[in-house]
Amino acid sequence: MSVSPSVSAPTQAAPQAPTQADLLDFVRRTAADAELIDSLPLDPEGRTWVRLEGPGGSEAWLIGWPPGTGTGWHDHAESVGAFVTASGELKENSLTARLPADGWKTLELAEGIDRERTLPAGKGRSFGRHHVHEVLNEATEKHAISVHAYYPPLPQIRRYSRTGQVLRLEQVERPQDWQ
């Protein structure tokens, strides 16, 4: 009986998932692309967006924010992310406490977990899984434009309402709802 040596094909390493730092670097570089930023069509009343190719299979968006618009409270489920204001100024309200991922409809939030950030052009941040926040353009006359990236691509967005310290899960959106 003869035994043939086994020949194996060269293996390729799976691509490395982008980190929060990778996503932040991508959105910063993209926000600095004046030609791209200027190409976004802006609507006077509603947000506009264009999907971009993000690094390492991430999902990315260029978003235009008319004066007085915002996202409402939401999270990005299991995705990590980053965003940078490319023009104008955005405000982010967020919670510093990690909330349970599932199994609740109403939570009473502890005092002192609110954080507020003002993000003028060129400023941004990254965030981890289950980051609950809202993003707003509080300007009365000027659009803002921002670049966002998420990995893995958004499996869902959970939307919340908030009254004082009470946060309520209102809706779960899936990719087919916003694409």
PDB file of C-alpha atoms in Angstrom:
ATOM      1  CA  MET A   1       0.000   0.000   0.000  1.00  0.00           C
ATOM      2  CA  SER A   2       1.437   3.337  -0.935  1.00  0.00           C
ATOM      3  CA  VAL A   3       0.594   6.587   0.739  1.00  0.00           C
ATOM      4  CA  SER A   4       0.552   9.757  -1.295  1.00  0.00           C
ATOM      5  CA  PRO A   5       1.760  12.884   0.370  1.00  0.00           C
ATOM      6  CA  SER A   6      -1.082  15.281   0.907  1.00  0.00           C
ATOM      7  CA  VAL A   7      -0.899  18.550  -0.909  1.00  0.00           C
ATOM      8  CA  SER A   8      -2.829  21.394   0.564  1.00  0.00           C
ATOM      9  CA  ALA A   9      -3.714  24.584  -1.188  1.00  0.00           C
ATOM     10  CA  PRO A  10      -2.312  27.732   0.333  1.00  0.00           C
ATOM     11  CA  THR A  11      -4.726  29.136   2.847  1.00  0.00           C
ATOM     12  CA  GLN A  12      -5.645  32.752   2.996  1.00  0.00           C
ATOM     13  CA  ALA A  13      -6.222  34.318   6.357  1.00  0.00           C
ATOM     14  CA  ALA A  14      -9.706  35.634   6.854  1.00  0.00           C
ATOM     15  CA  PRO A  15      -9.791  39.401   6.565  1.00  0.00           C
ATOM     16  CA  GLN A  16      -9.386  41.155   9.895  1.00  0.00           C
ATOM     17  CA  ALA A  17     -12.572  42.772  11.146  1.00  0.00           C
ATOM     18  CA  PRO A  18     -12.172  46.547  11.370  1.00  0.00           C
ATOM     19  CA  THR A  19     -11.808  47.906  14.903  1.00  0.00           C
ATOM     20  CA  GLN A  20     -13.428  51.032  16.295  1.00  0.00           C
ATOM     21  CA  ALA A  21     -10.106  52.805  15.633  1.00  0.00           C
ATOM     22  CA  ASP A  22     -10.128  51.610  11.993  1.00  0.00           C
ATOM     23  CA  LEU A  23     -13.680  52.886  11.540  1.00  0.00           C
ATOM     24  CA  LEU A  24     -12.815  56.234  13.144  1.00  0.00           C
ATOM     25  CA  ASP A  25      -9.791  56.596  10.871  1.00  0.00           C
ATOM     26  CA  PHE A  26     -11.974  55.817   7.832  1.00  0.00           C
ATOM     27  CA  VAL A  27     -14.710  58.328   8.724  1.00  0.00           C
ATOM     28  CA  ARG A  28     -12.107  61.031   9.447  1.00  0.00           C
ATOM     29  CA  ARG A  29     -10.386  60.512   6.084  1.00  0.00           C
ATOM     30  CA  THR A  30     -13.722  60.372   4.255  1.00  0.00           C
ATOM     31  CA  ALA A  31     -15.031  63.514   5.998  1.00  0.00           C
ATOM     32  CA  ALA A  32     -11.918  65.360   4.778  1.00  0.00           C
ATOM     33  CA  ASP A  33     -12.801  64.570   1.127  1.00  0.00           C
ATOM     34  CA  ALA A  34     -14.334  67.935   0.181  1.00  0.00           C
ATOM     35  CA  GLU A  35     -15.415  66.738  -3.269  1.00  0.00           C
ATOM     36  CA  LEU A  36     -17.372  63.833  -1.788  1.00  0.00           C
ATOM     37  CA  ILE A  37     -18.940  65.990   0.932  1.00  0.00           C
ATOM     38  CA  ASP A  38     -19.974  68.633  -1.612  1.00  0.00           C
ATOM     39  CA  SER A  39     -21.555  65.954  -3.837  1.00  0.00           C
ATOM     40  CA  LEU A  40     -24.233  65.003  -1.279  1.00  0.00           C
ATOM     41  CA  PRO A  41     -27.654  66.299  -2.347  1.00  0.00           C
ATOM     42  CA  LEU A  42     -29.212  68.202   0.554  1.00  0.00           C
ATOM     43  CA  ASP A  43     -32.953  68.287   1.198  1.00  0.00           C
ATOM     44  CA  PRO A  44     -34.324  71.332   3.052  1.00  0.00           C
ATOM     45  CA  GLU A  45     -36.601  69.202   5.246  1.00  0.00           C
ATOM     46  CA  GLY A  46     -35.432  65.609   5.559  1.00  0.00           C
ATOM     47  CA  ARG A  47     -32.143  63.843   6.083  1.00  0.00           C
ATOM     48  CA  THR A  48     -30.411  62.546   2.966  1.00  0.00           C
ATOM     49  CA  TRP A  49     -27.873  59.762   2.748  1.00  0.00           C
ATOM     50  CA  VAL A  50     -25.624  57.874   0.401  1.00  0.00           C
ATOM     51  CA  ARG A  51     -24.185  54.463   1.191  1.00  0.00           C
ATOM     52  CA  LEU A  52     -20.387  54.230   0.978  1.00  0.00           C
ATOM     53  CA  GLU A  53     -17.982  51.307   0.837  1.00  0.00           C
ATOM     54  CA  GLY A  54     -16.437  51.013   4.301  1.00  0.00           C
ATOM     55  CA  PRO A  55     -13.221  49.242   5.281  1.00  0.00           C
ATOM     56  CA  GLY A  56     -13.109  45.482   5.808  1.00  0.00           C
ATOM     57  CA  GLY A  57     -16.732  44.855   4.854  1.00  0.00           C
ATOM     58  CA  SER A  58     -18.115  47.569   7.115  1.00  0.00           C
ATOM     59  CA  GLU A  59     -21.200  49.592   6.281  1.00  0.00           C
ATOM     60  CA  ALA A  60     -20.695  53.341   5.810  1.00  0.00           C
ATOM     61  CA  TRP A  61     -22.970  56.303   5.164  1.00  0.00           C
ATOM     62  CA  LEU A  62     -22.657  59.950   4.176  1.00  0.00           C
ATOM     63  CA  ILE A  63     -25.580  61.763   5.830  1.00  0.00           C
ATOM     64  CA  GLY A  64     -26.984  65.268   5.367  1.00  0.00           C
ATOM     65  CA  TRP A  65     -28.833  66.845   8.290  1.00  0.00           C
ATOM     66  CA  PRO A  66     -31.158  69.804   7.673  1.00  0.00           C
ATOM     67  CA  PRO A  67     -31.455  72.358  10.478  1.00  0.00           C
ATOM     68  CA  GLY A  68     -33.435  71.037  13.433  1.00  0.00           C
ATOM     69  CA  THR A  69     -33.295  67.334  12.524  1.00  0.00           C
ATOM     70  CA  GLY A  70     -32.131  64.352  14.542  1.00  0.00           C
ATOM     71  CA  THR A  71     -32.217  60.602  14.852  1.00  0.00           C
ATOM     72  CA  GLY A  72     -34.115  60.112  18.074  1.00  0.00           C
ATOM     73  CA  TRP A  73     -32.751  57.707  20.682  1.00  0.00           C
ATOM     74  CA  HIS A  74     -31.431  54.467  19.156  1.00  0.00           C
ATOM     75  CA  ASP A  75     -28.660  51.880  19.231  1.00  0.00           C
ATOM     76  CA  HIS A  76     -26.875  49.815  16.591  1.00  0.00           C
ATOM     77  CA  ALA A  77     -27.294  46.414  18.259  1.00  0.00           C
ATOM     78  CA  GLU A  78     -24.148  44.258  17.954  1.00  0.00           C
ATOM     79  CA  SER A  79     -22.255  46.678  15.696  1.00  0.00           C
ATOM     80  CA  VAL A  80     -19.399  48.949  16.718  1.00  0.00           C
ATOM     81  CA  GLY A  81     -19.215  52.266  14.942  1.00  0.00           C
ATOM     82  CA  ALA A  82     -17.753  55.694  14.437  1.00  0.00           C
ATOM     83  CA  PHE A  83     -18.895  59.001  13.012  1.00  0.00           C
ATOM     84  CA  VAL A  84     -17.364  62.385  12.223  1.00  0.00           C
ATOM     85  CA  THR A  85     -18.999  65.695  11.406  1.00  0.00           C
ATOM     86  CA  ALA A  86     -17.753  66.790   7.979  1.00  0.00           C
ATOM     87  CA  SER A  87     -19.469  70.188   7.919  1.00  0.00           C
ATOM     88  CA  GLY A  88     -21.701  72.120  10.274  1.00  0.00           C
ATOM     89  CA  GLU A  89     -22.066  70.933  13.855  1.00  0.00           C
ATOM     90  CA  LEU A  90     -23.815  67.967  15.435  1.00  0.00           C
ATOM     91  CA  LYS A  91     -24.736  67.238  19.022  1.00  0.00           C
ATOM     92  CA  GLU A  92     -24.707  63.739  20.476  1.00  0.00           C
ATOM     93  CA  ASN A  93     -26.627  62.818  23.618  1.00  0.00           C
ATOM     94  CA  SER A  94     -25.677  59.389  24.909  1.00  0.00           C
ATOM     95  CA  LEU A  95     -25.923  57.101  27.900  1.00  0.00           C
ATOM     96  CA  THR A  96     -22.757  56.109  29.740  1.00  0.00           C
ATOM     97  CA  ALA A  97     -24.270  52.879  31.092  1.00  0.00           C
ATOM     98  CA  ARG A  98     -24.563  49.708  29.046  1.00  0.00           C
ATOM     99  CA  LEU A  99     -28.165  48.608  28.836  1.00  0.00           C
ATOM    100  CA  PRO A 100     -29.375  45.009  28.647  1.00  0.00           C
ATOM    101  CA  ALA A 101     -29.370  43.904  25.002  1.00  0.00           C
ATOM    102  CA  ASP A 102     -32.745  42.164  25.008  1.00  0.00           C
ATOM    103  CA  GLY A 103     -35.694  41.191  27.149  1.00  0.00           C
ATOM    104  CA  TRP A 104     -36.989  44.602  28.189  1.00  0.00           C
ATOM    105  CA  LYS A 105     -39.453  47.210  26.944  1.00  0.00           C
ATOM    106  CA  THR A 106     -39.122  49.910  29.613  1.00  0.00           C
ATOM    107  CA  LEU A 107     -36.156  50.903  31.782  1.00  0.00           C
ATOM    108  CA  GLU A 108     -35.806  53.525  34.454  1.00  0.00           C
ATOM    109  CA  LEU A 109     -32.393  55.105  33.966  1.00  0.00           C
ATOM    110  CA  ALA A 110     -30.162  55.995  36.892  1.00  0.00           C
ATOM    111  CA  GLU A 111     -29.271  59.634  37.468  1.00  0.00           C
ATOM    112  CA  GLY A 112     -25.942  60.808  36.118  1.00  0.00           C
ATOM    113  CA  ILE A 113     -25.621  58.503  33.085  1.00  0.00           C
ATOM    114  CA  ASP A 114     -26.311  61.168  30.464  1.00  0.00           C
ATOM    115  CA  ARG A 115     -23.477  62.563  28.376  1.00  0.00           C
ATOM    116  CA  GLU A 116     -23.628  65.418  25.876  1.00  0.00           C
ATOM    117  CA  ARG A 117     -21.032  66.107  23.169  1.00  0.00           C
ATOM    118  CA  THR A 118     -20.828  68.899  20.636  1.00  0.00           C
ATOM    119  CA  LEU A 119     -19.103  67.773  17.457  1.00  0.00           C
ATOM    120  CA  PRO A 120     -18.089  70.606  15.106  1.00  0.00           C
ATOM    121  CA  ALA A 121     -16.633  69.880  11.656  1.00  0.00           C
ATOM    122  CA  GLY A 122     -13.655  67.524  11.909  1.00  0.00           C
ATOM    123  CA  LYS A 123     -14.674  66.078  15.280  1.00  0.00           C
ATOM    124  CA  GLY A 124     -16.186  62.679  15.889  1.00  0.00           C
ATOM    125  CA  ARG A 125     -16.087  59.559  17.978  1.00  0.00           C
ATOM    126  CA  SER A 126     -16.208  55.812  17.961  1.00  0.00           C
ATOM    127  CA  PHE A 127     -18.465  53.629  20.084  1.00  0.00           C
ATOM    128  CA  GLY A 128     -18.992  50.027  21.097  1.00  0.00           C
ATOM    129  CA  ARG A 129     -21.867  47.594  20.856  1.00  0.00           C
ATOM    130  CA  HIS A 130     -25.248  48.585  22.284  1.00  0.00           C
ATOM    131  CA  HIS A 131     -24.283  52.287  22.431  1.00  0.00           C
ATOM    132  CA  VAL A 132     -27.535  54.194  22.998  1.00  0.00           C
ATOM    133  CA  HIS A 133     -27.553  57.751  21.663  1.00  0.00           C
ATOM    134  CA  GLU A 134     -29.272  60.407  19.616  1.00  0.00           C
ATOM    135  CA  VAL A 135     -27.621  62.717  17.107  1.00  0.00           C
ATOM    136  CA  LEU A 136     -29.002  66.193  16.382  1.00  0.00           C
ATOM    137  CA  ASN A 137     -28.385  69.187  14.158  1.00  0.00           C
ATOM    138  CA  GLU A 138     -29.576  71.977  16.448  1.00  0.00           C
ATOM    139  CA  ALA A 139     -28.652  74.723  13.973  1.00  0.00           C
ATOM    140  CA  THR A 140     -31.539  76.905  12.833  1.00  0.00           C
ATOM    141  CA  GLU A 141     -30.217  77.692   9.349  1.00  0.00           C
ATOM    142  CA  LYS A 142     -27.262  75.474   8.399  1.00  0.00           C
ATOM    143  CA  HIS A 143     -27.126  71.862   7.231  1.00  0.00           C
ATOM    144  CA  ALA A 144     -24.625  69.494   8.816  1.00  0.00           C
ATOM    145  CA  ILE A 145     -23.005  66.584   7.006  1.00  0.00           C
ATOM    146  CA  SER A 146     -21.444  63.553   8.659  1.00  0.00           C
ATOM    147  CA  VAL A 147     -19.797  60.243   7.794  1.00  0.00           C
ATOM    148  CA  HIS A 148     -20.700  57.050   9.712  1.00  0.00           C
ATOM    149  CA  ALA A 149     -19.310  53.491   9.627  1.00  0.00           C
ATOM    150  CA  TYR A 150     -20.463  50.299  11.383  1.00  0.00           C
ATOM    151  CA  TYR A 151     -19.112  46.769  11.705  1.00  0.00           C
ATOM    152  CA  PRO A 152     -20.547  44.312  11.301  1.00  0.00           C
ATOM    153  CA  PRO A 153     -23.011  45.905   8.863  1.00  0.00           C
ATOM    154  CA  LEU A 154     -26.071  46.925  10.842  1.00  0.00           C
ATOM    155  CA  PRO A 155     -28.196  43.873  11.660  1.00  0.00           C
ATOM    156  CA  GLN A 156     -30.826  46.108  13.222  1.00  0.00           C
ATOM    157  CA  ILE A 157     -31.443  49.451  14.878  1.00  0.00           C
ATOM    158  CA  ARG A 158     -33.516  49.636  18.027  1.00  0.00           C
ATOM    159  CA  ARG A 159     -35.423  52.918  18.424  1.00  0.00           C
ATOM    160  CA  TYR A 160     -36.420  54.281  21.819  1.00  0.00           C
ATOM    161  CA  SER A 161     -38.577  57.023  23.257  1.00  0.00           C
ATOM    162  CA  ARG A 162     -37.477  58.839  26.366  1.00  0.00           C
ATOM    163  CA  THR A 163     -39.443  60.743  28.967  1.00  0.00           C
ATOM    164  CA  GLY A 164     -37.244  61.979  31.803  1.00  0.00           C
ATOM    165  CA  GLN A 165     -35.380  58.942  33.121  1.00  0.00           C
ATOM    166  CA  VAL A 166     -37.696  56.395  31.456  1.00  0.00           C
ATOM    167  CA  LEU A 167     -36.472  54.782  28.231  1.00  0.00           C
ATOM    168  CA  ARG A 168     -38.919  52.680  26.201  1.00  0.00           C
ATOM    169  CA  LEU A 169     -38.161  50.363  23.300  1.00  0.00           C
ATOM    170  CA  GLU A 170     -40.515  51.482  20.523  1.00  0.00           C
ATOM    171  CA  GLN A 171     -39.384  49.771  17.336  1.00  0.00           C
ATOM    172  CA  VAL A 172     -36.795  47.397  15.895  1.00  0.00           C
ATOM    173  CA  GLU A 173     -35.736  48.193  12.331  1.00  0.00           C
ATOM    174  CA  ARG A 174     -33.939  45.795  10.008  1.00  0.00           C
ATOM    175  CA  PRO A 175     -31.804  46.704   6.958  1.00  0.00           C
ATOM    176  CA  GLN A 176     -34.699  46.274   4.524  1.00  0.00           C
ATOM    177  CA  ASP A 177     -36.538  49.047   6.415  1.00  0.00           C
ATOM    178  CA  TRP A 178     -34.010  51.772   5.525  1.00  0.00           C
ATOM    179  CA  GLN A 179     -32.305  50.734   2.287  1.00  0.00           C
TER     180      GLN A 179
END
